[in-house]
Short mmCIF file of C-alpha atoms in Angstrom, two decimals:
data_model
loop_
_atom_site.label_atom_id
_atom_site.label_comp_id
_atom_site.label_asym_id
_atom_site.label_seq_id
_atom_site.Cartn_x
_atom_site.Cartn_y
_atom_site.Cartn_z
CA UNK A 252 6.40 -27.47 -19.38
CA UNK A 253 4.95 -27.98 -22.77
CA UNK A 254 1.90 -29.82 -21.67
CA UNK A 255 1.03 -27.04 -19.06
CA UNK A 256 1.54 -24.19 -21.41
CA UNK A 257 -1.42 -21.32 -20.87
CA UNK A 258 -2.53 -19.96 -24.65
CA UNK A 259 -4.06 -16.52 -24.43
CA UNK A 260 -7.14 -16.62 -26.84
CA UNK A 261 -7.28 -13.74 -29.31
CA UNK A 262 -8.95 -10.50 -27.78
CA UNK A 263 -12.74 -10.43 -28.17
CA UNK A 264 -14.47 -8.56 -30.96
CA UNK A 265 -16.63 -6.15 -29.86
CA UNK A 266 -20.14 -6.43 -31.27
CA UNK A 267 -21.35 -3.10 -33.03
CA UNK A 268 -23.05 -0.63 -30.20
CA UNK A 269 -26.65 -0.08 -30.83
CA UNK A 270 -27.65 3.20 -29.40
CA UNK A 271 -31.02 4.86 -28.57
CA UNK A 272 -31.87 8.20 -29.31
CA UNK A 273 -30.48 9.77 -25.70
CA UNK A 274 -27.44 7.53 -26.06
CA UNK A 275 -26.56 8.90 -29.31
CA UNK A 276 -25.43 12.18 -27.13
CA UNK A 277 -23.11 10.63 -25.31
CA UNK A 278 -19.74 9.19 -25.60
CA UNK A 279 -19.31 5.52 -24.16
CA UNK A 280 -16.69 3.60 -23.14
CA UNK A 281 -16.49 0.06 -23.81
CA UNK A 282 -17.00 -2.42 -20.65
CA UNK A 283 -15.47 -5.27 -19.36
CA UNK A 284 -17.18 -7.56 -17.61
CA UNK A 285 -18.90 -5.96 -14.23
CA UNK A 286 -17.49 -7.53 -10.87
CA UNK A 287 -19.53 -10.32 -9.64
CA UNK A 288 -21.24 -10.82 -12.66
CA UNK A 289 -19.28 -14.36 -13.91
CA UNK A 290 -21.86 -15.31 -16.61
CA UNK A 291 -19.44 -13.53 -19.15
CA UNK A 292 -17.39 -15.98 -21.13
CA UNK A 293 -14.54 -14.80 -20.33
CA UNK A 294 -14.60 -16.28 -16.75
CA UNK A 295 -14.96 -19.62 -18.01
CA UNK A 296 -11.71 -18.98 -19.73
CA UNK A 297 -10.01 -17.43 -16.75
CA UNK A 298 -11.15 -20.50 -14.72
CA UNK A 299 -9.62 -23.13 -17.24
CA UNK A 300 -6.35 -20.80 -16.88
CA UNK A 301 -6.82 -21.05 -13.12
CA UNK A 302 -6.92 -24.39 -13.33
CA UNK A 303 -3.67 -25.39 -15.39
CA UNK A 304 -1.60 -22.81 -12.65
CA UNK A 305 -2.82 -24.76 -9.95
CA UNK A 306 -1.58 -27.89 -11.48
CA UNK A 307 1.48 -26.55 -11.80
CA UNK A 308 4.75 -27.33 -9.49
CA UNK A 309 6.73 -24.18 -8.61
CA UNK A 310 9.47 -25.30 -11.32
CA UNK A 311 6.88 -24.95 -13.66
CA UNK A 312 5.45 -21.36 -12.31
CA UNK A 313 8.74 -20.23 -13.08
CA UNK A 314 9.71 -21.15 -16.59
CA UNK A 315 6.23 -20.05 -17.28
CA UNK A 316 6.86 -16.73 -15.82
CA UNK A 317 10.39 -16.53 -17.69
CA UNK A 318 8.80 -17.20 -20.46
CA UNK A 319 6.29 -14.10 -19.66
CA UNK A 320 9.17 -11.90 -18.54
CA UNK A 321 7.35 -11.37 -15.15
CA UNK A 322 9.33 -11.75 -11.90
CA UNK A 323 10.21 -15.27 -10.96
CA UNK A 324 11.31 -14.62 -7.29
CA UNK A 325 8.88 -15.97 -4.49
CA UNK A 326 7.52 -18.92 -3.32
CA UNK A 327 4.73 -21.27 -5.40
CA UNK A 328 1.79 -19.03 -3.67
CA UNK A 329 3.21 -15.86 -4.48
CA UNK A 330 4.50 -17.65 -8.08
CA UNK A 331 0.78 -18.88 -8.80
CA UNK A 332 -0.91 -15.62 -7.55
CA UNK A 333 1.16 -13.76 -10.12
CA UNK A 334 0.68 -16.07 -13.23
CA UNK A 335 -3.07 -15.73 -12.30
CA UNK A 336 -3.53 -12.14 -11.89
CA UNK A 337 -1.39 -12.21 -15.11
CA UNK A 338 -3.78 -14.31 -17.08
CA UNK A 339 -6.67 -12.58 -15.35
CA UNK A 340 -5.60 -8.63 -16.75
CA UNK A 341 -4.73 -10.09 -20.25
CA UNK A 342 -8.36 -11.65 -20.89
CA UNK A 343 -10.20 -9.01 -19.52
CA UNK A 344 -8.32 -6.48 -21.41
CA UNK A 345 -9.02 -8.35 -24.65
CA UNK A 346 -12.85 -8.84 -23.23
CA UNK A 347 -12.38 -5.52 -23.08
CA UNK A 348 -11.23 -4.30 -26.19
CA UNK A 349 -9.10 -1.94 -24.39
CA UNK A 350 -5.28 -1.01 -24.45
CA UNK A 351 -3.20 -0.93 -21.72
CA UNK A 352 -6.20 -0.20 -19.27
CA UNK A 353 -5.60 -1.15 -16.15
CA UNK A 354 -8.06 -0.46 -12.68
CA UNK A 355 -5.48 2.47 -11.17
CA UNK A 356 -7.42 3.96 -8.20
CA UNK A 357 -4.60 6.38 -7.23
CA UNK A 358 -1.67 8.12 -9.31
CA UNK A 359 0.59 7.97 -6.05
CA UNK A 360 0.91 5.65 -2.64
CA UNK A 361 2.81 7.48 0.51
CA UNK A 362 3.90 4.99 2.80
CA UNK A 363 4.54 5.76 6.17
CA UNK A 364 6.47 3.76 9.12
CA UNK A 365 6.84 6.10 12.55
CA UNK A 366 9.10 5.38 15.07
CA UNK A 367 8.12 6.23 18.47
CA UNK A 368 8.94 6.55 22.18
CA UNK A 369 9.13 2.95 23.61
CA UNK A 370 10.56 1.20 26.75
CA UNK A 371 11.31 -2.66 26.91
CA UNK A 372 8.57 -3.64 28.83
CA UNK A 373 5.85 -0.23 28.43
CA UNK A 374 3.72 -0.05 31.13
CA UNK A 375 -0.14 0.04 30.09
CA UNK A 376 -0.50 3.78 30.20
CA UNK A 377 2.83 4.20 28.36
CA UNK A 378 2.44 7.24 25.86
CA UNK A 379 4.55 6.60 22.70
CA UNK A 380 5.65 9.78 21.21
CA UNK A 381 6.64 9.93 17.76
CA UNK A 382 10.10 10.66 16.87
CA UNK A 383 11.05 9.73 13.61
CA UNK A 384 8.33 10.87 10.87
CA UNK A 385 9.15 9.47 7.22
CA UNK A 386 7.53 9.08 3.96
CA UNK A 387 8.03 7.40 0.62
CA UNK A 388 6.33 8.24 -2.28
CA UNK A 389 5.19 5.29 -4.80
CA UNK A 390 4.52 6.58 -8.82
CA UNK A 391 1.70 4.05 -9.74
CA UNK A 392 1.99 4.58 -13.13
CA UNK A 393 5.99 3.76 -13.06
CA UNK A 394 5.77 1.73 -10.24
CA UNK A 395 8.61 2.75 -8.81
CA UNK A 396 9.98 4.83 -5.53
CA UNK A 397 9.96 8.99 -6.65
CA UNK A 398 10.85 10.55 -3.27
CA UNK A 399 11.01 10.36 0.61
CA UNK A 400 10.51 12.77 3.30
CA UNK A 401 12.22 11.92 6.53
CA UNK A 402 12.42 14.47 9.91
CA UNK A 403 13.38 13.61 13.54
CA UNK A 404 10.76 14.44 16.28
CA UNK A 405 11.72 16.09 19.64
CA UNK A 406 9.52 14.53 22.06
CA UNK A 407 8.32 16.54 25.03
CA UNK A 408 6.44 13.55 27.68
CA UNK A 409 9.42 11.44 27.76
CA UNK A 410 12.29 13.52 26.30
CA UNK A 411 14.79 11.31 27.37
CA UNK A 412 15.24 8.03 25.25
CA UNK A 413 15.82 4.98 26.90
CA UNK A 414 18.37 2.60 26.38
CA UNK A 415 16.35 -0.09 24.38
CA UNK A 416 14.94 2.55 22.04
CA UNK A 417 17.89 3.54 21.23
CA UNK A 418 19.26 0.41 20.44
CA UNK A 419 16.13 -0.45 18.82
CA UNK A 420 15.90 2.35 16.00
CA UNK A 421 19.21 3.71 15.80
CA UNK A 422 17.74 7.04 16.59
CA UNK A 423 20.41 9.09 19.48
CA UNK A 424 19.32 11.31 21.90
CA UNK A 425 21.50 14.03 20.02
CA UNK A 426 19.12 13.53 17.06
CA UNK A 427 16.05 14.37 18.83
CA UNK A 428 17.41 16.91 21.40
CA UNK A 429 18.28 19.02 17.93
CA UNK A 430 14.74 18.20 16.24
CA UNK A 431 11.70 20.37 16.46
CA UNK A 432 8.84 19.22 18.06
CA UNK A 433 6.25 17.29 16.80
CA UNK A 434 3.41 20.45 15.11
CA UNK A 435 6.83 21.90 13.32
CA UNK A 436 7.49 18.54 11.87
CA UNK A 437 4.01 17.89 10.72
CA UNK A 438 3.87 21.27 9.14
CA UNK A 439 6.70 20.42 7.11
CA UNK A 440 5.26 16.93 5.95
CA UNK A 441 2.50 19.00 4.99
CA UNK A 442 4.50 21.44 2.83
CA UNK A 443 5.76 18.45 1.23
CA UNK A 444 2.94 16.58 0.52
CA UNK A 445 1.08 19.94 -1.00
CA UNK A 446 4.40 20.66 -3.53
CA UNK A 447 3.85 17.21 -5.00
CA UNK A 448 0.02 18.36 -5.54
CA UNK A 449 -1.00 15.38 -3.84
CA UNK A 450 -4.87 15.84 -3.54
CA UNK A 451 -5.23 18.24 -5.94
CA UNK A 452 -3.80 17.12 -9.69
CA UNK A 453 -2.66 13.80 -8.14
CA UNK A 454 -4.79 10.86 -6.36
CA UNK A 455 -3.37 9.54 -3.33
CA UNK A 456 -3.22 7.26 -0.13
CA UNK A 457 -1.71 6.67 2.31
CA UNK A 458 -0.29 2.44 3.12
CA UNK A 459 1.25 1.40 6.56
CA UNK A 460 2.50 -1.60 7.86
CA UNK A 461 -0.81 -2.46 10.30
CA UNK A 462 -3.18 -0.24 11.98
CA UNK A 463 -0.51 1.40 14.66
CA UNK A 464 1.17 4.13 12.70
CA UNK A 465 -2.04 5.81 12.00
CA UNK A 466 -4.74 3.79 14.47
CA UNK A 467 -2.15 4.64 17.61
CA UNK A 468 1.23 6.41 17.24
CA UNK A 469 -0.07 9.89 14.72
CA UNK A 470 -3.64 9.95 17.07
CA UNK A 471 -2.01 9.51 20.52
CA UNK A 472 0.58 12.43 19.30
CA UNK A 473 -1.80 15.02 17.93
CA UNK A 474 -4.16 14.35 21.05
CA UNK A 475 -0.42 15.38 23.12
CA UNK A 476 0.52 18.21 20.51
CA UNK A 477 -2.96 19.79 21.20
CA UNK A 478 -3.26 19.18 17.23
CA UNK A 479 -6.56 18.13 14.88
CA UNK A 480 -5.94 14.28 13.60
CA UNK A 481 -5.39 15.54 10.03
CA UNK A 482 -8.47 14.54 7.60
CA UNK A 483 -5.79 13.07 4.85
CA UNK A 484 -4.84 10.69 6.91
CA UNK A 485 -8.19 9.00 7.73
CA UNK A 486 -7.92 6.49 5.68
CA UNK A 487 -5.37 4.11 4.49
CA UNK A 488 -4.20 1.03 3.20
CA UNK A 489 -2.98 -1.83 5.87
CA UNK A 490 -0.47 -3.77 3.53
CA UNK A 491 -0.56 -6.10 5.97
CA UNK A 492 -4.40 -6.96 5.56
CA UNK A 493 -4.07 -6.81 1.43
CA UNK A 494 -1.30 -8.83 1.02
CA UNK A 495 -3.18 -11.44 3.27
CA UNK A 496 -5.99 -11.56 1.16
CA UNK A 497 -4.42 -11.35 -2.05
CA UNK A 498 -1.55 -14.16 -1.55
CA UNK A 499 -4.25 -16.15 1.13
CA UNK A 500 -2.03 -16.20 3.45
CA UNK A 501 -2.18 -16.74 7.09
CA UNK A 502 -1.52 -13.80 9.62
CA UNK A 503 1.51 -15.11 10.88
CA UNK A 504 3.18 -14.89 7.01
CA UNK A 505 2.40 -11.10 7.20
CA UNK A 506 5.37 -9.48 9.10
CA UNK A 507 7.96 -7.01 7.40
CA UNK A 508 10.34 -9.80 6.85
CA UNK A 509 8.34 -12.49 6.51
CA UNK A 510 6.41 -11.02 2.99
CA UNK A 511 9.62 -9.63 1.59
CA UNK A 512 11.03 -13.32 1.97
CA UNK A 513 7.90 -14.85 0.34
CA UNK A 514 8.27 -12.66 -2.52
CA UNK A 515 11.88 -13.70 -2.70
CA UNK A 516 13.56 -10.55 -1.46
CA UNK A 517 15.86 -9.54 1.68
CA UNK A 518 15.40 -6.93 3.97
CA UNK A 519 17.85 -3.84 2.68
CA UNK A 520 18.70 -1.16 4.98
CA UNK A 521 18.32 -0.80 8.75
CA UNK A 522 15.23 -2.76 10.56
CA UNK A 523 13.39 -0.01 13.05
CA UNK A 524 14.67 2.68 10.92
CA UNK A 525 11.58 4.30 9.95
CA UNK A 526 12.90 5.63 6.75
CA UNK A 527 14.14 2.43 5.69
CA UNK A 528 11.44 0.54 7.04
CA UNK A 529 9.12 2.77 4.58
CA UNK A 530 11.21 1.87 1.48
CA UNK A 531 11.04 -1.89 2.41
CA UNK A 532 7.57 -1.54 2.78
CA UNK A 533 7.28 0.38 -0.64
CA UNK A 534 9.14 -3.23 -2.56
CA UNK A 535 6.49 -4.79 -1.22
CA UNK A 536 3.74 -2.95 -2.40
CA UNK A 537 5.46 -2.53 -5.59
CA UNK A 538 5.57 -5.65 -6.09
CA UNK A 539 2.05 -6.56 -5.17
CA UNK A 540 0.87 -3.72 -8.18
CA UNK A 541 3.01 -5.51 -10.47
CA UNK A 542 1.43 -9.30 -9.36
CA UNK A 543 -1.89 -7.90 -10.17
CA UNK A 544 -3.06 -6.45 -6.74
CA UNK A 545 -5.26 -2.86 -6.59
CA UNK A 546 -4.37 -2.23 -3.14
CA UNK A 547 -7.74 -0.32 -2.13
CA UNK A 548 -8.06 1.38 0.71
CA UNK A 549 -9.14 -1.45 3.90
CA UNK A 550 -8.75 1.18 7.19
CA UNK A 551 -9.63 4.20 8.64
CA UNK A 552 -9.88 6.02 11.91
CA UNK A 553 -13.36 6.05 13.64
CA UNK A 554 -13.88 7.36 17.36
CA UNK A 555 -10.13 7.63 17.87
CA UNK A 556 -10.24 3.46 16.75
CA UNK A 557 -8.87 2.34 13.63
CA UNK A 558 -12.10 0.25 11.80
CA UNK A 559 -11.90 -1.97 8.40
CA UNK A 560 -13.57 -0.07 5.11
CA UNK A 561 -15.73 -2.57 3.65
CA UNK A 562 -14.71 -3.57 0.05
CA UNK A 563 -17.77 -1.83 -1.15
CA UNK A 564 -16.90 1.42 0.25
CA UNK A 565 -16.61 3.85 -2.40
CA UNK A 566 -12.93 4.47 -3.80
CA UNK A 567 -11.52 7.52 -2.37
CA UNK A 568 -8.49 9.30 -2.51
CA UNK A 569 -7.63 11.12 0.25
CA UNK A 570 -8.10 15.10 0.52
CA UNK A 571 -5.59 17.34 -0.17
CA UNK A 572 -3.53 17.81 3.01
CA UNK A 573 -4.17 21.06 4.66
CA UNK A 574 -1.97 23.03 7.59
CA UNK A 575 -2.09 21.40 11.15
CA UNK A 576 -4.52 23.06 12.98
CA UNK A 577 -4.92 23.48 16.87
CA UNK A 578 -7.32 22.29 18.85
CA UNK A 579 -10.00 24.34 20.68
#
């Protein structure tokens, strides 16, 4: 693919600062070029880049990717997407005159994937209790899987499991008739969460697969535990909604299996096993941090709803997790 071979220009010199008299006091950093503001060179390069991946068929994508030692799995979106966010980082780096910087919001991601009470057909008033409660922790820096938390939840509505929730998640009735119930479990999580310094050295998140892990199954069980929705978990990334807009994909591409497919990668473990479910969840987001995406927080809970954060909400990590408390 001689002919549509990408040549990364030679980083940018920096022109020599000129400071006034109250900037002399202070220690700057240089900039890259501010987002939205495309009248720096550097665009127009990025665009003729742009332009020469798009041309490209997904044969192509991938000897140009081999040749870049990045991953060469995936289909031509996901291929494209990667070379581009590639290109991108490398000329606004040089632009940049930096080394190795890279726009890290958070120093750790904790993804979470409940399983909960369910019936075949749930009624409308149906209250899904939450009885598996895991967690796997993503080093950003590393980029890869440090730790998990996993605990079985006794549920007290509807302690008996039915048959298709059994089948479903592969979670007995033994398992949750020897759990503890739902504030023990949370206290624990909590325990965890605090020995990792999460929220206090570290930066953190939390990422789910949609809006119903923390939009439905954590506030329906803290409003039955008699518990305060905890204030770290307010906010959160859907992967769902940023791998959508990152690969421009349609909705229907967004399901567990369907993006671990599209990024050329099969489903390991259990489906419905909320553990595993978490890890397979944590490849994809991986994955998406190494093809260039930031993975901002897009959700939070408002009124009891879960409601999108604007892209020019500030960037927040989420408080440091504190003991469950009860409610009044």
């Amino acid at each position: 693919v001689a002919s549509q071979s990408i040549v990364l220009l030679p980083p940018v010199k920096k022109p020599t600062d000129i400071f006034t008299s109250c900037e002399k006091n202070e220690q700057q950093k240089p900039s890259s070029p501010k987002q939205g503001d495309f009248s720096d060179p550097v665009y127009k390069e990025i665009a003729v880049a742009n332009g020469t991946i798009n041309r490209m068929n997904r044969d192509e994508l991938r000897v140009k990717c081999a040749e870049l030692k990045l991953d060469t799995r995936g289909v031509k979106d996901v291929l494209r997407k990667r070379l581009k966010s590639y290109y991108k980082k490398q000329k606004l780096m040089h632009s940049a005159a930096a080394n190795g910087n890279t726009d890290t919001y958070f120093d750790y991601i904790c993804v979470v994937d409940f399983e909960a009470t369910c019936e075949e057909n749930n009624p409308p008033d149906y209250l899904h209790e939450i009885i598996e409660f895991p967690m796997v922790l993503i080093d950003i820096h590393t980029l890869e899987i440090v730790d998990s938390f996993q605990e079985y939840v006794k549920p007290v509505v509807n302690p008996q499991l039915s048959e298709f929730c059994v089948k479903l998640t592969g979670i007995t009735q033994k398992m949750v008739d020897e759990a503890e119930t739902f504030h023990q479990v949370l206290k624990r999580a909590v325990s965890w969460l605090q020995e990792k310094e999460l929220g206090t050295k570290y930066k953190y998140t939390f990422l789910t697969d949609g809006s119903w892990d923390m939009g439905k199954f954590l506030h329906t069980q803290c409003k039955l535990s008699s518990i305060r929705y905890p204030q770290f978990a307010r906010k959160w990334i859907n992967i769902r909604k940023s791998y959508r807009n990152f690969y421009k994909v349609p909705r229907t591409q967004t399901k567990l299996i369907c993006m671990l497919e599209n990024l050329g990668m099969q489903y390991d473990g259990r489906p419905h096993c909320g553990l595993d479910d978490s890890r397979n969840i944590a490849r994809i987001a991986i994955h998406m941090l190494k093809d260039g995406s930031q993975l901002r927080v897009n959700e939070c809970l408002h009124s009891g709803e879960p409601r999108s954060v604007p892209i020019s909400a500030p960037i927040e990590g989420a408080p440091a997790p504190q003991t469950p408390k009860k409610r009044d």
